Amino acid sequence: MATAAAIDIGGTKIAAAIVARDGLVGDVRVVATDAVNGATEVLSRSIGLLRSVIAESDVPKPSAIGIASGGWFEQSTGRVVVATDLLPRWSGLDLRSEFERAIGLPAVVLNDVHSMGIAEGRLGAGSGRHVCLSVAVGTGIGGAITVDGRLFEGAHGMAGALGHIPFRTEGARCSCGRRGCVEAYASGPAIAASFAKCARRRDSHVVLLDVVNAMISSEEPMRECARRATAAAGAALGRVLGGVANTIDPDVIVLGGGAALALGDVFTEAVRSAAADCVIQPISASVVTAHLGTAAGVVGAGLVALDALATREPTKIVS
Ligand SMILES: [Zn+2]
């Protein structure tokens, strides 16, 4: 059984595990990203985590590395071409070479939401379906289109960046530097900010977990603020997803990412209802929750590393 060591570097958490063709082998290990400490620190924490996962794994030892990360990559070099503010100073980083040098195995890199989409499309909620649109709502919002489990990459490898679909003219500032993208209205931090405003609390002290906790609070006004912020964000995202569904005609829309999963039914139902209002029949806006949960990014990275091993000569490791 061939295995890959896989890592998913997000704006909030870094997760790593060993992955085989049919999914995870063993547990996922998670550490905080602490992105504010800068790219070098995030990179060394990531390499350290992956090293310990490999060291603790039983035979067979992994023969490749799959790296999923926020941002987009030049496929020929594995260098980060574009990264948003969620991973400060990530742009320009030679991510693939850094891992190959440190660990001594050939590596592949891909966008973290593309990775989630591949995992859900092959082994999760999109398994057995033809066209699958996956959406991850976390610190940011990303998307991936897979056809029979294979990623539709677009002309520049960036297809699926639906968090940056314009939602309001002008509007709130987004992590990409523009204004009015749907990410600025429906991501975890945007929902936390909207809840803070309703609950008259200082924005900077409120995180998504506060919204999740307020949802089951004994104080009715807090519950109401949490539900309102969550439903408004879900409705914004749902409208955008309905428009995307009209464009690509998916069999299924898979909703995942840490924030979406933590907010649960209130969010999912708002997305589902708004998307259904926007699609043209007979296109389906069947919105389902991701089956692989927060492990999807790691699993997808491992699957792509195993694809690379099976289809081409191992990458020459930079020394
Ligand atoms: Zn944007």
Coordinates of C-alpha atoms and ligand atoms in Angstrom, one line a residue:
M1 CA 0.0 0.0 0.0
A2 CA 1.5 3.3 -1.1
T3 CA 1.1 6.2 1.3
A4 CA 1.8 9.9 1.3
A5 CA 2.5 12.3 4.1
A6 CA 0.1 15.1 3.8
I7 CA -0.2 18.6 5.3
D8 CA -2.9 21.3 5.1
I9 CA -1.6 24.8 6.0
G10 CA -4.6 27.1 6.6
G11 CA -4.9 30.6 8.0
T12 CA -6.0 29.3 11.4
K13 CA -4.8 25.6 11.7
I14 CA -2.1 23.3 10.3
A15 CA -3.2 19.7 10.0
A16 CA -1.1 16.7 8.9
A17 CA -1.6 12.9 8.5
I18 CA -0.6 9.9 6.5
V19 CA -2.9 9.2 3.5
A20 CA -3.6 6.2 1.3
R21 CA -5.7 5.9 -1.8
D22 CA -8.8 5.2 0.3
G23 CA -8.3 7.9 2.8
L24 CA -6.6 8.6 6.1
V25 CA -4.2 6.1 7.7
G26 CA -4.3 6.9 11.5
D27 CA -5.1 10.2 13.1
V28 CA -4.8 13.8 11.9
R29 CA -2.5 16.0 14.0
V30 CA -3.3 19.6 14.3
V31 CA -1.4 22.7 15.6
A32 CA -2.4 26.4 15.5
T33 CA -1.0 28.4 12.5
D34 CA -0.2 31.6 14.4
A35 CA 0.1 33.3 11.0
V36 CA 1.0 36.6 12.7
N37 CA 4.4 35.2 13.6
G38 CA 5.3 35.3 9.8
A39 CA 5.9 32.9 7.0
T40 CA 9.2 31.5 8.2
E41 CA 7.8 30.5 11.5
V42 CA 4.6 29.0 9.9
L43 CA 6.9 27.0 7.5
S44 CA 9.1 25.6 10.3
R45 CA 6.1 24.6 12.4
S46 CA 4.6 22.9 9.4
I47 CA 7.8 21.0 8.6
G48 CA 8.1 20.0 12.3
L49 CA 4.6 18.7 12.4
L50 CA 5.0 16.7 9.2
R51 CA 8.3 15.2 10.4
S52 CA 6.6 14.0 13.6
V53 CA 3.7 12.5 11.7
I54 CA 6.1 10.6 9.5
A55 CA 8.3 9.5 12.5
E56 CA 5.2 8.1 14.3
S57 CA 3.7 6.3 11.3
D58 CA 3.9 2.6 11.0
V59 CA 5.1 0.8 7.8
P60 CA 4.7 1.4 4.9
K61 CA 6.5 4.7 5.3
P62 CA 5.2 7.5 2.9
S63 CA 6.9 7.8 -0.5
A64 CA 5.7 11.4 -1.3
I65 CA 4.5 14.6 0.3
G66 CA 1.3 16.4 -0.5
I67 CA 1.1 20.0 0.6
A68 CA -2.2 21.9 0.6
S69 CA -2.0 25.6 1.5
G70 CA -3.8 28.9 1.2
G71 CA -2.7 30.7 -2.0
W72 CA -1.9 29.6 -5.5
F73 CA 1.2 28.0 -7.0
E74 CA 3.3 28.0 -10.1
Q75 CA 3.0 24.3 -10.9
S76 CA 6.5 24.0 -12.6
T77 CA 8.3 25.2 -9.5
G78 CA 5.9 24.8 -6.5
R79 CA 6.5 28.4 -5.6
V80 CA 3.7 30.4 -4.0
V81 CA 2.5 33.0 -6.7
V82 CA -0.4 34.6 -4.9
A83 CA -1.4 34.5 -1.2
T84 CA -3.9 36.6 0.6
D85 CA -3.4 38.4 3.9
L86 CA -4.6 35.2 5.7
L87 CA -1.0 33.9 5.4
P88 CA 1.2 37.0 5.6
R89 CA 4.4 37.0 3.4
W90 CA 3.5 33.6 1.9
S91 CA 3.9 34.9 -1.7
G92 CA 7.2 34.0 -3.3
L93 CA 7.9 31.2 -0.9
D94 CA 9.5 28.1 -2.5
L95 CA 7.1 25.8 -0.7
R96 CA 7.7 22.6 -2.5
S97 CA 11.5 22.8 -2.4
E98 CA 11.5 23.8 1.3
F99 CA 9.6 20.5 2.1
E100 CA 11.6 18.4 -0.3
R101 CA 14.9 19.7 1.2
A102 CA 13.8 19.3 4.8
I103 CA 12.1 15.9 4.5
G104 CA 13.8 14.2 1.5
L105 CA 10.7 13.1 -0.4
P106 CA 9.2 14.4 -3.6
A107 CA 6.4 16.8 -3.0
V108 CA 3.4 18.4 -4.7
V109 CA 1.7 21.6 -3.7
L110 CA -1.9 22.7 -4.3
N111 CA -4.4 25.2 -3.1
D112 CA -6.1 24.0 0.2
V113 CA -9.6 24.3 -1.1
H114 CA -8.7 22.5 -4.3
S115 CA -7.4 19.8 -2.1
M116 CA -10.6 19.6 -0.1
G117 CA -12.6 19.5 -3.3
I118 CA -10.6 16.6 -4.7
A119 CA -11.1 14.6 -1.4
E120 CA -14.8 15.3 -1.2
G121 CA -15.2 14.7 -5.0
R122 CA -13.5 11.3 -4.8
L123 CA -14.2 9.9 -1.3
G124 CA -16.7 12.3 0.4
A125 CA -20.0 13.9 -0.4
G126 CA -19.3 14.1 -4.1
S127 CA -18.3 10.5 -4.5
G128 CA -20.0 8.8 -7.4
R129 CA -21.3 12.2 -8.7
H130 CA -20.2 13.8 -12.0
V131 CA -19.7 17.5 -11.3
C132 CA -19.0 18.6 -7.8
L133 CA -18.7 22.2 -6.5
S134 CA -17.0 22.3 -3.2
V135 CA -17.0 25.4 -1.0
A136 CA -14.9 25.9 2.1
V137 CA -15.9 28.6 4.6
G138 CA -13.2 29.3 7.2
T139 CA -10.9 32.3 7.7
G140 CA -11.5 32.9 4.0
I141 CA -13.9 31.4 1.4
G142 CA -12.6 29.2 -1.4
G143 CA -14.1 26.8 -3.9
A144 CA -13.2 23.9 -6.2
I145 CA -14.8 22.3 -9.2
T146 CA -14.2 18.6 -9.8
V147 CA -15.3 16.5 -12.6
D148 CA -15.3 12.7 -11.9
G149 CA -12.9 13.5 -9.0
R150 CA -10.5 15.4 -11.1
L151 CA -9.9 19.1 -10.5
F152 CA -10.9 21.7 -13.1
E153 CA -7.9 24.1 -12.7
G154 CA -8.8 26.9 -15.2
A155 CA -6.2 28.7 -17.3
H156 CA -4.0 29.8 -14.4
G157 CA -4.8 27.0 -11.9
M158 CA -7.1 29.4 -10.0
A159 CA -10.5 28.1 -10.9
G160 CA -13.0 28.1 -8.0
A161 CA -11.9 31.2 -6.2
L162 CA -15.5 32.0 -5.5
G163 CA -14.8 33.9 -2.2
H164 CA -13.8 36.8 -4.5
I165 CA -16.9 36.9 -6.5
P166 CA -18.2 40.5 -6.2
F167 CA -21.2 40.7 -4.0
R168 CA -21.6 44.4 -3.1
T169 CA -20.5 47.4 -5.2
E170 CA -17.7 49.0 -3.1
G171 CA -18.7 47.2 0.2
A172 CA -16.5 45.8 2.9
R173 CA -12.7 45.3 2.5
C174 CA -11.7 41.7 1.5
S175 CA -8.5 39.8 2.3
C176 CA -7.6 40.1 -1.5
G177 CA -7.4 43.9 -1.1
R178 CA -10.6 44.6 -3.1
R179 CA -14.0 45.7 -1.8
G180 CA -17.3 43.9 -1.8
C181 CA -16.2 40.3 -2.4
V182 CA -18.6 37.7 -0.8
E183 CA -15.8 36.5 1.5
A184 CA -16.0 39.9 3.3
Y185 CA -19.6 39.0 4.2
A186 CA -19.7 35.3 4.7
S187 CA -16.3 34.1 6.1
G188 CA -15.7 33.2 9.7
P189 CA -14.2 36.6 10.7
A190 CA -17.0 38.4 8.8
I191 CA -19.7 36.5 10.7
A192 CA -17.9 37.2 14.0
A193 CA -17.7 40.9 13.2
S194 CA -21.4 41.0 12.3
F195 CA -22.3 39.2 15.5
A196 CA -20.1 41.7 17.5
K197 CA -21.9 44.6 16.0
C198 CA -25.3 43.2 16.9
A199 CA -24.2 42.2 20.4
R200 CA -22.5 45.6 20.9
R201 CA -19.2 44.0 21.6
R202 CA -15.8 45.2 20.4
D203 CA -15.0 43.6 17.1
S204 CA -11.4 42.8 17.8
H205 CA -12.3 40.6 20.8
V206 CA -14.9 38.5 19.1
V207 CA -14.0 35.3 17.2
L208 CA -16.2 32.7 15.4
L209 CA -16.3 30.4 18.5
D210 CA -18.1 33.2 20.3
V211 CA -20.8 33.1 17.7
V212 CA -21.0 29.3 17.9
N213 CA -21.3 29.5 21.7
A214 CA -23.9 32.3 21.5
M215 CA -26.0 30.1 19.3
I216 CA -26.8 28.0 22.4
S217 CA -26.6 30.8 25.0
S218 CA -29.2 31.1 27.7
E219 CA -29.5 34.8 26.8
E220 CA -32.1 35.2 24.1
P221 CA -30.6 38.5 22.6
M222 CA -27.2 36.8 22.2
R223 CA -28.8 33.8 20.5
E224 CA -30.7 36.1 18.2
C225 CA -27.6 38.0 17.2
A226 CA -25.7 34.8 16.5
R227 CA -28.5 33.4 14.4
R228 CA -29.0 36.7 12.5
A229 CA -25.3 37.1 11.7
T230 CA -25.1 33.4 10.6
A231 CA -28.2 33.5 8.5
A232 CA -27.3 36.7 6.8
A233 CA -23.9 35.3 5.9
G234 CA -25.4 32.0 4.7
A235 CA -27.9 33.9 2.5
A236 CA -25.1 36.0 0.9
L237 CA -23.0 32.9 0.1
G238 CA -26.1 31.0 -1.1
R239 CA -26.9 33.7 -3.6
V240 CA -23.4 33.6 -5.0
L241 CA -23.4 29.8 -5.1
G242 CA -26.8 29.8 -6.9
G243 CA -25.1 32.0 -9.6
V244 CA -22.1 29.6 -9.8
A245 CA -24.5 26.6 -10.1
N246 CA -26.2 28.4 -13.0
T247 CA -22.7 28.7 -14.6
I248 CA -21.4 25.1 -14.1
D249 CA -24.5 23.0 -13.5
P250 CA -23.1 20.8 -10.7
D251 CA -24.7 17.6 -9.4
V252 CA -24.0 18.6 -5.9
I253 CA -22.6 21.6 -3.8
V254 CA -20.5 20.4 -0.9
L255 CA -20.3 22.9 2.0
G256 CA -17.3 22.5 4.2
G257 CA -14.5 24.5 6.0
G258 CA -14.2 25.0 9.7
A259 CA -16.6 27.9 10.0
A260 CA -19.4 26.3 8.0
L261 CA -19.1 23.0 10.0
A262 CA -19.0 24.8 13.4
L263 CA -22.1 26.9 12.6
G264 CA -24.1 23.9 11.5
D265 CA -27.7 23.8 10.3
V266 CA -28.5 27.5 10.7
F267 CA -25.7 28.3 8.2
T268 CA -26.3 25.4 5.9
E269 CA -30.1 26.0 5.7
A270 CA -29.6 29.7 4.9
V271 CA -27.1 28.8 2.1
R272 CA -29.5 26.1 0.8
S273 CA -32.5 28.3 0.7
A274 CA -30.8 31.3 -1.0
A275 CA -29.1 29.1 -3.5
A276 CA -32.4 27.4 -4.4
D277 CA -34.0 30.8 -5.0
C278 CA -31.3 31.7 -7.6
V279 CA -30.9 28.5 -9.7
I280 CA -32.6 28.0 -13.0
Q281 CA -34.5 24.7 -13.2
P282 CA -33.5 21.9 -13.8
I283 CA -30.1 22.8 -12.4
S284 CA -29.9 21.4 -8.9
A285 CA -28.6 23.4 -5.9
S286 CA -28.5 20.3 -3.7
V287 CA -26.3 21.6 -0.9
V288 CA -24.8 18.9 1.4
T289 CA -22.4 19.1 4.2
A290 CA -18.8 17.9 3.6
H291 CA -18.4 14.2 4.7
L292 CA -14.7 14.3 5.5
G293 CA -15.0 17.3 7.8
T294 CA -11.9 19.3 8.5
A295 CA -9.7 16.4 7.4
A296 CA -10.6 16.9 3.7
G297 CA -7.7 19.2 2.9
V298 CA -5.2 16.7 4.2
V299 CA -6.8 13.8 2.5
G300 CA -6.9 15.7 -0.9
A301 CA -3.2 16.6 -0.6
G302 CA -2.3 13.0 0.0
L303 CA -4.4 11.8 -2.9
V304 CA -2.7 14.3 -5.3
A305 CA 0.8 13.2 -4.1
L306 CA -0.2 9.6 -4.8
D307 CA -1.5 10.6 -8.2
A308 CA 1.9 12.2 -9.0
L309 CA 3.8 9.1 -7.9
A310 CA 1.6 6.9 -10.1
T311 CA 1.7 9.0 -13.2
R312 CA 5.2 10.4 -13.5
E313 CA 8.8 10.0 -12.6
P314 CA 9.4 11.2 -9.0
T315 CA 10.3 14.8 -8.8
K316 CA 14.1 15.4 -8.6
I317 CA 14.7 16.6 -5.1
V318 CA 16.4 19.9 -4.8
S319 CA 19.5 19.5 -2.5
Ligands
ZN1 ZN -11.7 39.3 -2.4

